[in-house]
Amino acid sequence: MTDAHTTGPFIAAIDQGTTSSRCIVFDKDGRIVSVDQKEHEQIFPKPGWVEHNATEIWENVQEVVAGAVVKAGITAADVKAIGITNQRETTLLWDKNTGEPVHNALVWQDTRTDALCKELGRNVGQDRFRRETGLPLASYFAGPKVRWLLDNVEGLRERAERGDILFGTMDSWVIWNLTGGTDGGVHVTDVTNASRTLLMNLHEMRWDERILQSMEIPAAVLPEIRSSAEVYGNAKGGVLDGVPVASALGDQQAALFGQTCFSEGEAKSTYGTGTFMLMNTGETPVNSYNGLLTTVGYRIGDQKPVYALEGSIAVTGSLVQWMRDQMGLIKSAAEIETLASSVEDNGGAYFVPAFSGLFAPYWRSDARGVIAGLTRYVTKAHIARAVLEATAWQTREITDAMTKDSGVELTALKVDGGMTSNNLLMQTLADFLDAPVVRPMVAETTCLGAAYAAGLAVGFWPDTDALRANWRRAAEWTPRMDADTRDREYKSWLKAVERTMGWIEDEE
Ligand SMILES: Nc1ncnc2c1ncn2[C@@H]1O[C@H](COP(=O)(O)OP(=O)(O)O)[C@@H](O)[C@H]1O
Ligand SMILES: O=P(O)(O)OC[C@H](O)CO
């Protein structure tokens, strides 16, 4: 049901995430009117391989859109635009004549392209990729996943070269289906998603022909690159039939937008399955010399693109899930706070969750997880504490790199995402960063950002100043730890990180 104080019209945002798809309906003040959400299966065919069934995902998306619209008690006529946001880099190829995926989607966490990336590094050179795309050559990104599919699904390369196959990250897949699929669906992506493929020239916002050649990817499979806020087409069929599909942003860029980080130097960090900190660097891409990514923050219509520096951490909330599902040490994610709070400190234990190698600032695919400092004294409560500290220390490493690259000292950090409901974690974060941590009223900043971009595209909101006015602080944590303890603990953490490196040998 709609909130008693809200009247239409509304914007609907779809977030196709790593663990679930959700749809949220927002009103003009950026308040949530209704939410619907559904999880999808995580498929682990081999160690290091992670897949999603894209057909299941599209069915879930349709279900949650219908669910959110019904819960809001509205119809398509009340919805001015649909915004899309998505897990980034997750890669799908499908047949444009049948609409059938040719293989499960390869998820961003999947490491099967490690060897391919090493080979590309030797043949083409790391520097070329960094220079043209802003990214290090790593299995995280979409391009190598496309190449793997073309090389490993029988007959696929020929079909792709004939023009029968489409590539997309989840934004493209959802938009294509939403706008009609085999019946005239539009095949597009936005600049933020394209900037995560290792295939887009970051300076010119176009597919890079030389990189496509060296990756052996036919241009015929690629979607058109569009801005993050414009009408791509109208929804065809379903409960939102006829509503303009008016934004697409990778989920982390959407959170930057939803946190209204529209000025240079403003940053946010989102704590979900993984953690991603983005800092707005304005209209110029800033090169990173400290292990961060240079990426597109957003582009509104035909305005200039806005760039960002990003620190990506692969494993944060998923470590809590692992403690729950694989270790059985807690029954719910929230229980980690109770368990960790039952002890004063980590008891000397440090947990570096390098399950998919280490992302920023190291980019080491040969690293694997380590629990260091174990003695008989350590209990499961100390491990729970070390799990939470791992997220906070990894954030600290990224803020250090951001300061070095941008020259901007962190004065406060805007946070969002599922893990921010953990007060102990938020306090630990403020302690380790030695800076205040601030959470906004609407913690669903990813959907909010997609809604804001779609709303700007159709004139629902006039400009970014109107969006800023909606941002309100809900909670703040200030640092309490003394400098000596912080420095000593940080040194121990860094020592534990060293122990993770070089675990995987080349031939593995
Ligand atoms: N109270 C909590 N303490 C620690 N982690 C939590 C808590 N609640 C949820 N999480 C973690 O947050 C993640 C879910 O956050 P969410 O923002 O929905 O993630 P995503 O968008 O990546 O699916 C899960 O990995 C879960 O383990
Ligand atoms: O779906 P999330 O929130 O885990 O986000 C995943 C990121 O976009 C991966 O780059």
PDB file of N, CA, C and O in Angstrom, residues 79-134:
ATOM      1  N   VAL A  79       3.420   5.645 -13.031  1.00  0.00           N
ATOM      2  CA  VAL A  79       4.884   5.523 -13.033  1.00  0.00           C
ATOM      3  C   VAL A  79       5.444   6.297 -14.223  1.00  0.00           C
ATOM      4  O   VAL A  79       5.137   5.997 -15.371  1.00  0.00           O
ATOM      5  N   LYS A  80       6.269   7.297 -13.944  1.00  0.00           N
ATOM      6  CA  LYS A  80       6.774   8.173 -15.006  1.00  0.00           C
ATOM      7  C   LYS A  80       7.989   7.583 -15.715  1.00  0.00           C
ATOM      8  O   LYS A  80       8.263   7.918 -16.865  1.00  0.00           O
ATOM      9  N   ALA A  81       8.752   6.747 -15.043  1.00  0.00           N
ATOM     10  CA  ALA A  81       9.931   6.158 -15.687  1.00  0.00           C
ATOM     11  C   ALA A  81      10.409   4.959 -14.872  1.00  0.00           C
ATOM     12  O   ALA A  81      10.095   4.831 -13.683  1.00  0.00           O
ATOM     13  N   ILE A  82      11.171   4.107 -15.577  1.00  0.00           N
ATOM     14  CA  ILE A  82      11.801   2.953 -14.918  1.00  0.00           C
ATOM     15  C   ILE A  82      13.316   3.168 -14.984  1.00  0.00           C
ATOM     16  O   ILE A  82      13.850   3.507 -16.054  1.00  0.00           O
ATOM     17  N   GLY A  83      13.997   2.994 -13.844  1.00  0.00           N
ATOM     18  CA  GLY A  83      15.459   3.073 -13.815  1.00  0.00           C
ATOM     19  C   GLY A  83      16.028   1.688 -13.582  1.00  0.00           C
ATOM     20  O   GLY A  83      15.425   0.873 -12.873  1.00  0.00           O
ATOM     21  N   ILE A  84      17.194   1.425 -14.180  1.00  0.00           N
ATOM     22  CA  ILE A  84      17.828   0.109 -14.034  1.00  0.00           C
ATOM     23  C   ILE A  84      19.185   0.266 -13.361  1.00  0.00           C
ATOM     24  O   ILE A  84      19.962   1.155 -13.735  1.00  0.00           O
ATOM     25  N   THR A  85      19.467  -0.595 -12.401  1.00  0.00           N
ATOM     26  CA  THR A  85      20.826  -0.690 -11.879  1.00  0.00           C
ATOM     27  C   THR A  85      21.141  -2.172 -11.716  1.00  0.00           C
ATOM     28  O   THR A  85      20.237  -3.000 -11.661  1.00  0.00           O
ATOM     29  N   ASN A  86      22.420  -2.502 -11.662  1.00  0.00           N
ATOM     30  CA  ASN A  86      22.753  -3.927 -11.770  1.00  0.00           C
ATOM     31  C   ASN A  86      24.119  -4.253 -11.192  1.00  0.00           C
ATOM     32  O   ASN A  86      24.993  -3.396 -11.105  1.00  0.00           O
ATOM     33  N   GLN A  87      24.254  -5.570 -10.787  1.00  0.00           N
ATOM     34  CA  GLN A  87      25.576  -6.108 -10.491  1.00  0.00           C
ATOM     35  C   GLN A  87      26.404  -5.876 -11.765  1.00  0.00           C
ATOM     36  O   GLN A  87      25.933  -6.090 -12.875  1.00  0.00           O
ATOM     37  N   ARG A  88      27.628  -5.421 -11.584  1.00  0.00           N
ATOM     38  CA  ARG A  88      28.414  -5.068 -12.762  1.00  0.00           C
ATOM     39  C   ARG A  88      29.269  -6.265 -13.207  1.00  0.00           C
ATOM     40  O   ARG A  88      29.435  -7.228 -12.454  1.00  0.00           O
ATOM     41  N   GLU A  89      29.779  -6.186 -14.417  1.00  0.00           N
ATOM     42  CA  GLU A  89      30.750  -7.143 -15.002  1.00  0.00           C
ATOM     43  C   GLU A  89      30.184  -8.538 -15.290  1.00  0.00           C
ATOM     44  O   GLU A  89      30.752  -9.277 -16.090  1.00  0.00           O
ATOM     45  N   THR A  90      29.118  -8.933 -14.616  1.00  0.00           N
ATOM     46  CA  THR A  90      28.541 -10.269 -14.850  1.00  0.00           C
ATOM     47  C   THR A  90      28.104 -10.341 -16.308  1.00  0.00           C
ATOM     48  O   THR A  90      27.398  -9.464 -16.803  1.00  0.00           O
ATOM     49  N   THR A  91      28.547 -11.405 -16.986  1.00  0.00           N
ATOM     50  CA  THR A  91      28.565 -11.420 -18.452  1.00  0.00           C
ATOM     51  C   THR A  91      27.652 -12.477 -19.035  1.00  0.00           C
ATOM     52  O   THR A  91      27.706 -13.644 -18.648  1.00  0.00           O
ATOM     53  N   LEU A  92      26.850 -12.047 -20.017  1.00  0.00           N
ATOM     54  CA  LEU A  92      25.910 -12.970 -20.655  1.00  0.00           C
ATOM     55  C   LEU A  92      25.984 -12.836 -22.169  1.00  0.00           C
ATOM     56  O   LEU A  92      26.129 -11.730 -22.696  1.00  0.00           O
ATOM     57  N   LEU A  93      25.864 -13.972 -22.855  1.00  0.00           N
ATOM     58  CA  LEU A  93      25.683 -13.964 -24.310  1.00  0.00           C
ATOM     59  C   LEU A  93      24.371 -14.687 -24.573  1.00  0.00           C
ATOM     60  O   LEU A  93      24.085 -15.714 -23.971  1.00  0.00           O
ATOM     61  N   TRP A  94      23.554 -14.113 -25.471  1.00  0.00           N
ATOM     62  CA  TRP A  94      22.285 -14.774 -25.784  1.00  0.00           C
ATOM     63  C   TRP A  94      21.993 -14.691 -27.268  1.00  0.00           C
ATOM     64  O   TRP A  94      22.582 -13.864 -27.986  1.00  0.00           O
ATOM     65  N   ASP A  95      21.068 -15.562 -27.724  1.00  0.00           N
ATOM     66  CA  ASP A  95      20.704 -15.627 -29.136  1.00  0.00           C
ATOM     67  C   ASP A  95      19.602 -14.607 -29.385  1.00  0.00           C
ATOM     68  O   ASP A  95      18.540 -14.675 -28.756  1.00  0.00           O
ATOM     69  N   LYS A  96      19.844 -13.684 -30.306  1.00  0.00           N
ATOM     70  CA  LYS A  96      18.864 -12.604 -30.471  1.00  0.00           C
ATOM     71  C   LYS A  96      17.592 -13.082 -31.182  1.00  0.00           C
ATOM     72  O   LYS A  96      16.558 -12.416 -31.117  1.00  0.00           O
ATOM     73  N   ASN A  97      17.647 -14.252 -31.818  1.00  0.00           N
ATOM     74  CA  ASN A  97      16.469 -14.758 -32.528  1.00  0.00           C
ATOM     75  C   ASN A  97      15.521 -15.521 -31.601  1.00  0.00           C
ATOM     76  O   ASN A  97      14.314 -15.531 -31.803  1.00  0.00           O
ATOM     77  N   THR A  98      16.101 -16.163 -30.571  1.00  0.00           N
ATOM     78  CA  THR A  98      15.262 -16.948 -29.665  1.00  0.00           C
ATOM     79  C   THR A  98      15.153 -16.311 -28.277  1.00  0.00           C
ATOM     80  O   THR A  98      14.269 -16.673 -27.495  1.00  0.00           O
ATOM     81  N   GLY A  99      16.088 -15.419 -27.954  1.00  0.00           N
ATOM     82  CA  GLY A  99      16.120 -14.820 -26.609  1.00  0.00           C
ATOM     83  C   GLY A  99      16.717 -15.745 -25.562  1.00  0.00           C
ATOM     84  O   GLY A  99      16.710 -15.428 -24.373  1.00  0.00           O
ATOM     85  N   GLU A 100      17.271 -16.902 -26.003  1.00  0.00           N
ATOM     86  CA  GLU A 100      17.821 -17.882 -25.048  1.00  0.00           C
ATOM     87  C   GLU A 100      19.285 -17.585 -24.741  1.00  0.00           C
ATOM     88  O   GLU A 100      20.091 -17.418 -25.675  1.00  0.00           O
ATOM     89  N   PRO A 101      19.672 -17.550 -23.460  1.00  0.00           N
ATOM     90  CA  PRO A 101      21.100 -17.463 -23.126  1.00  0.00           C
ATOM     91  C   PRO A 101      21.843 -18.674 -23.693  1.00  0.00           C
ATOM     92  O   PRO A 101      21.285 -19.785 -23.712  1.00  0.00           O
ATOM     93  N   VAL A 102      23.086 -18.478 -24.148  1.00  0.00           N
ATOM     94  CA  VAL A 102      23.843 -19.613 -24.698  1.00  0.00           C
ATOM     95  C   VAL A 102      24.574 -20.375 -23.596  1.00  0.00           C
ATOM     96  O   VAL A 102      25.116 -21.462 -23.829  1.00  0.00           O
ATOM     97  N   HIS A 103      24.611 -19.810 -22.390  1.00  0.00           N
ATOM     98  CA  HIS A 103      25.352 -20.384 -21.259  1.00  0.00           C
ATOM     99  C   HIS A 103      24.882 -19.619 -20.040  1.00  0.00           C
ATOM    100  O   HIS A 103      24.340 -18.520 -20.181  1.00  0.00           O
ATOM    101  N   ASN A 104      25.079 -20.159 -18.830  1.00  0.00           N
ATOM    102  CA  ASN A 104      24.829 -19.347 -17.640  1.00  0.00           C
ATOM    103  C   ASN A 104      25.678 -18.081 -17.701  1.00  0.00           C
ATOM    104  O   ASN A 104      26.754 -18.080 -18.318  1.00  0.00           O
ATOM    105  N   ALA A 105      25.225 -17.032 -17.027  1.00  0.00           N
ATOM    106  CA  ALA A 105      26.037 -15.810 -16.937  1.00  0.00           C
ATOM    107  C   ALA A 105      27.267 -16.108 -16.076  1.00  0.00           C
ATOM    108  O   ALA A 105      27.175 -16.839 -15.084  1.00  0.00           O
ATOM    109  N   LEU A 106      28.417 -15.555 -16.480  1.00  0.00           N
ATOM    110  CA  LEU A 106      29.639 -15.689 -15.669  1.00  0.00           C
ATOM    111  C   LEU A 106      29.681 -14.483 -14.727  1.00  0.00           C
ATOM    112  O   LEU A 106      29.714 -13.334 -15.173  1.00  0.00           O
ATOM    113  N   VAL A 107      29.668 -14.767 -13.436  1.00  0.00           N
ATOM    114  CA  VAL A 107      29.517 -13.708 -12.424  1.00  0.00           C
ATOM    115  C   VAL A 107      30.853 -12.993 -12.184  1.00  0.00           C
ATOM    116  O   VAL A 107      31.927 -13.582 -12.359  1.00  0.00           O
ATOM    117  N   TRP A 108      30.778 -11.756 -11.770  1.00  0.00           N
ATOM    118  CA  TRP A 108      31.976 -10.921 -11.565  1.00  0.00           C
ATOM    119  C   TRP A 108      33.005 -11.587 -10.663  1.00  0.00           C
ATOM    120  O   TRP A 108      34.204 -11.388 -10.831  1.00  0.00           O
ATOM    121  N   GLN A 109      32.548 -12.447  -9.721  1.00  0.00           N
ATOM    122  CA  GLN A 109      33.493 -13.090  -8.786  1.00  0.00           C
ATOM    123  C   GLN A 109      34.215 -14.278  -9.421  1.00  0.00           C
ATOM    124  O   GLN A 109      35.144 -14.825  -8.825  1.00  0.00           O
ATOM    125  N   ASP A 110      33.798 -14.701 -10.591  1.00  0.00           N
ATOM    126  CA  ASP A 110      34.315 -15.919 -11.234  1.00  0.00           C
ATOM    127  C   ASP A 110      35.778 -15.701 -11.661  1.00  0.00           C
ATOM    128  O   ASP A 110      36.100 -14.698 -12.294  1.00  0.00           O
ATOM    129  N   THR A 111      36.642 -16.665 -11.317  1.00  0.00           N
ATOM    130  CA  THR A 111      38.075 -16.477 -11.606  1.00  0.00           C
ATOM    131  C   THR A 111      38.580 -17.375 -12.744  1.00  0.00           C
ATOM    132  O   THR A 111      39.787 -17.513 -12.925  1.00  0.00           O
ATOM    133  N   ARG A 112      37.681 -17.972 -13.540  1.00  0.00           N
ATOM    134  CA  ARG A 112      38.142 -18.936 -14.561  1.00  0.00           C
ATOM    135  C   ARG A 112      38.997 -18.293 -15.645  1.00  0.00           C
ATOM    136  O   ARG A 112      39.671 -19.002 -16.382  1.00  0.00           O
ATOM    137  N   THR A 113      38.953 -16.959 -15.777  1.00  0.00           N
ATOM    138  CA  THR A 113      39.723 -16.322 -16.852  1.00  0.00           C
ATOM    139  C   THR A 113      41.104 -15.848 -16.386  1.00  0.00           C
ATOM    140  O   THR A 113      41.775 -15.112 -17.113  1.00  0.00           O
ATOM    141  N   ASP A 114      41.529 -16.286 -15.206  1.00  0.00           N
ATOM    142  CA  ASP A 114      42.857 -15.886 -14.697  1.00  0.00           C
ATOM    143  C   ASP A 114      43.972 -16.165 -15.685  1.00  0.00           C
ATOM    144  O   ASP A 114      44.800 -15.292 -15.985  1.00  0.00           O
ATOM    145  N   ALA A 115      44.002 -17.421 -16.186  1.00  0.00           N
ATOM    146  CA  ALA A 115      45.096 -17.817 -17.082  1.00  0.00           C
ATOM    147  C   ALA A 115      45.031 -16.997 -18.372  1.00  0.00           C
ATOM    148  O   ALA A 115      46.065 -16.543 -18.893  1.00  0.00           O
ATOM    149  N   LEU A 116      43.818 -16.785 -18.873  1.00  0.00           N
ATOM    150  CA  LEU A 116      43.623 -15.984 -20.082  1.00  0.00           C
ATOM    151  C   LEU A 116      44.143 -14.558 -19.877  1.00  0.00           C
ATOM    152  O   LEU A 116      44.815 -13.985 -20.748  1.00  0.00           O
ATOM    153  N   CYS A 117      43.862 -13.995 -18.698  1.00  0.00           N
ATOM    154  CA  CYS A 117      44.327 -12.632 -18.406  1.00  0.00           C
ATOM    155  C   CYS A 117      45.850 -12.576 -18.371  1.00  0.00           C
ATOM    156  O   CYS A 117      46.462 -11.622 -18.867  1.00  0.00           O
ATOM    157  N   LYS A 118      46.452 -13.618 -17.790  1.00  0.00           N
ATOM    158  CA  LYS A 118      47.927 -13.636 -17.743  1.00  0.00           C
ATOM    159  C   LYS A 118      48.479 -13.683 -19.163  1.00  0.00           C
ATOM    160  O   LYS A 118      49.429 -12.978 -19.505  1.00  0.00           O
ATOM    161  N   GLU A 119      47.852 -14.514 -20.009  1.00  0.00           N
ATOM    162  CA  GLU A 119      48.307 -14.646 -21.403  1.00  0.00           C
ATOM    163  C   GLU A 119      48.144 -13.309 -22.143  1.00  0.00           C
ATOM    164  O   GLU A 119      49.053 -12.855 -22.842  1.00  0.00           O
ATOM    165  N   LEU A 120      47.005 -12.649 -21.950  1.00  0.00           N
ATOM    166  CA  LEU A 120      46.780 -11.349 -22.602  1.00  0.00           C
ATOM    167  C   LEU A 120      47.812 -10.333 -22.118  1.00  0.00           C
ATOM    168  O   LEU A 120      48.304  -9.504 -22.886  1.00  0.00           O
ATOM    169  N   GLY A 121      48.125 -10.415 -20.832  1.00  0.00           N
ATOM    170  CA  GLY A 121      49.130  -9.517 -20.250  1.00  0.00           C
ATOM    171  C   GLY A 121      50.472  -9.689 -20.938  1.00  0.00           C
ATOM    172  O   GLY A 121      51.168  -8.720 -21.232  1.00  0.00           O
ATOM    173  N   ARG A 122      50.834 -10.967 -21.190  1.00  0.00           N
ATOM    174  CA  ARG A 122      52.124 -11.237 -21.843  1.00  0.00           C
ATOM    175  C   ARG A 122      52.100 -10.769 -23.295  1.00  0.00           C
ATOM    176  O   ARG A 122      53.039 -10.174 -23.785  1.00  0.00           O
ATOM    177  N   ASN A 123      50.979 -11.030 -24.020  1.00  0.00           N
ATOM    178  CA  ASN A 123      50.926 -10.739 -25.453  1.00  0.00           C
ATOM    179  C   ASN A 123      50.624  -9.281 -25.772  1.00  0.00           C
ATOM    180  O   ASN A 123      51.126  -8.730 -26.735  1.00  0.00           O
ATOM    181  N   VAL A 124      49.742  -8.684 -24.980  1.00  0.00           N
ATOM    182  CA  VAL A 124      49.297  -7.324 -25.314  1.00  0.00           C
ATOM    183  C   VAL A 124      49.915  -6.296 -24.360  1.00  0.00           C
ATOM    184  O   VAL A 124      50.190  -5.164 -24.750  1.00  0.00           O
ATOM    185  N   GLY A 125      50.122  -6.703 -23.118  1.00  0.00           N
ATOM    186  CA  GLY A 125      50.723  -5.792 -22.134  1.00  0.00           C
ATOM    187  C   GLY A 125      49.657  -5.194 -21.231  1.00  0.00           C
ATOM    188  O   GLY A 125      48.630  -4.735 -21.713  1.00  0.00           O
ATOM    189  N   GLN A 126      49.930  -5.203 -19.922  1.00  0.00           N
ATOM    190  CA  GLN A 126      49.040  -4.625 -18.908  1.00  0.00           C
ATOM    191  C   GLN A 126      48.783  -3.143 -19.173  1.00  0.00           C
ATOM    192  O   GLN A 126      47.667  -2.659 -19.034  1.00  0.00           O
ATOM    193  N   ASP A 127      49.862  -2.438 -19.582  1.00  0.00           N
ATOM    194  CA  ASP A 127      49.790  -0.974 -19.667  1.00  0.00           C
ATOM    195  C   ASP A 127      48.756  -0.499 -20.662  1.00  0.00           C
ATOM    196  O   ASP A 127      48.081   0.496 -20.443  1.00  0.00           O
ATOM    197  N   ARG A 128      48.654  -1.231 -21.788  1.00  0.00           N
ATOM    198  CA  ARG A 128      47.678  -0.833 -22.821  1.00  0.00           C
ATOM    199  C   ARG A 128      46.269  -0.818 -22.255  1.00  0.00           C
ATOM    200  O   ARG A 128      45.491   0.111 -22.461  1.00  0.00           O
ATOM    201  N   PHE A 129      45.947  -1.858 -21.487  1.00  0.00           N
ATOM    202  CA  PHE A 129      44.595  -1.951 -20.928  1.00  0.00           C
ATOM    203  C   PHE A 129      44.355  -0.815 -19.923  1.00  0.00           C
ATOM    204  O   PHE A 129      43.320  -0.158 -19.957  1.00  0.00           O
ATOM    205  N   ARG A 130      45.314  -0.588 -19.049  1.00  0.00           N
ATOM    206  CA  ARG A 130      45.210   0.484 -18.050  1.00  0.00           C
ATOM    207  C   ARG A 130      45.008   1.833 -18.731  1.00  0.00           C
ATOM    208  O   ARG A 130      44.144   2.614 -18.351  1.00  0.00           O
ATOM    209  N   ARG A 131      45.856   2.077 -19.756  1.00  0.00           N
ATOM    210  CA  ARG A 131      45.839   3.384 -20.434  1.00  0.00           C
ATOM    211  C   ARG A 131      44.501   3.634 -21.129  1.00  0.00           C
ATOM    212  O   ARG A 131      43.907   4.696 -21.003  1.00  0.00           O
ATOM    213  N   GLU A 132      44.010   2.642 -21.864  1.00  0.00           N
ATOM    214  CA  GLU A 132      42.805   2.869 -22.679  1.00  0.00           C
ATOM    215  C   GLU A 132      41.515   2.689 -21.877  1.00  0.00           C
ATOM    216  O   GLU A 132      40.527   3.337 -22.157  1.00  0.00           O
ATOM    217  N   THR A 133      41.525   1.759 -20.914  1.00  0.00           N
ATOM    218  CA  THR A 133      40.254   1.429 -20.246  1.00  0.00           C
ATOM    219  C   THR A 133      40.199   1.870 -18.777  1.00  0.00           C
ATOM    220  O   THR A 133      39.126   1.848 -18.188  1.00  0.00           O
ATOM    221  N   GLY A 134      41.357   2.230 -18.193  1.00  0.00           N
ATOM    222  CA  GLY A 134      41.399   2.634 -16.780  1.00  0.00           C
ATOM    223  C   GLY A 134      41.442   1.463 -15.817  1.00  0.00           C
ATOM    224  O   GLY A 134      41.442   1.651 -14.604  1.00  0.00           O
TER     225      GLY A 134
END
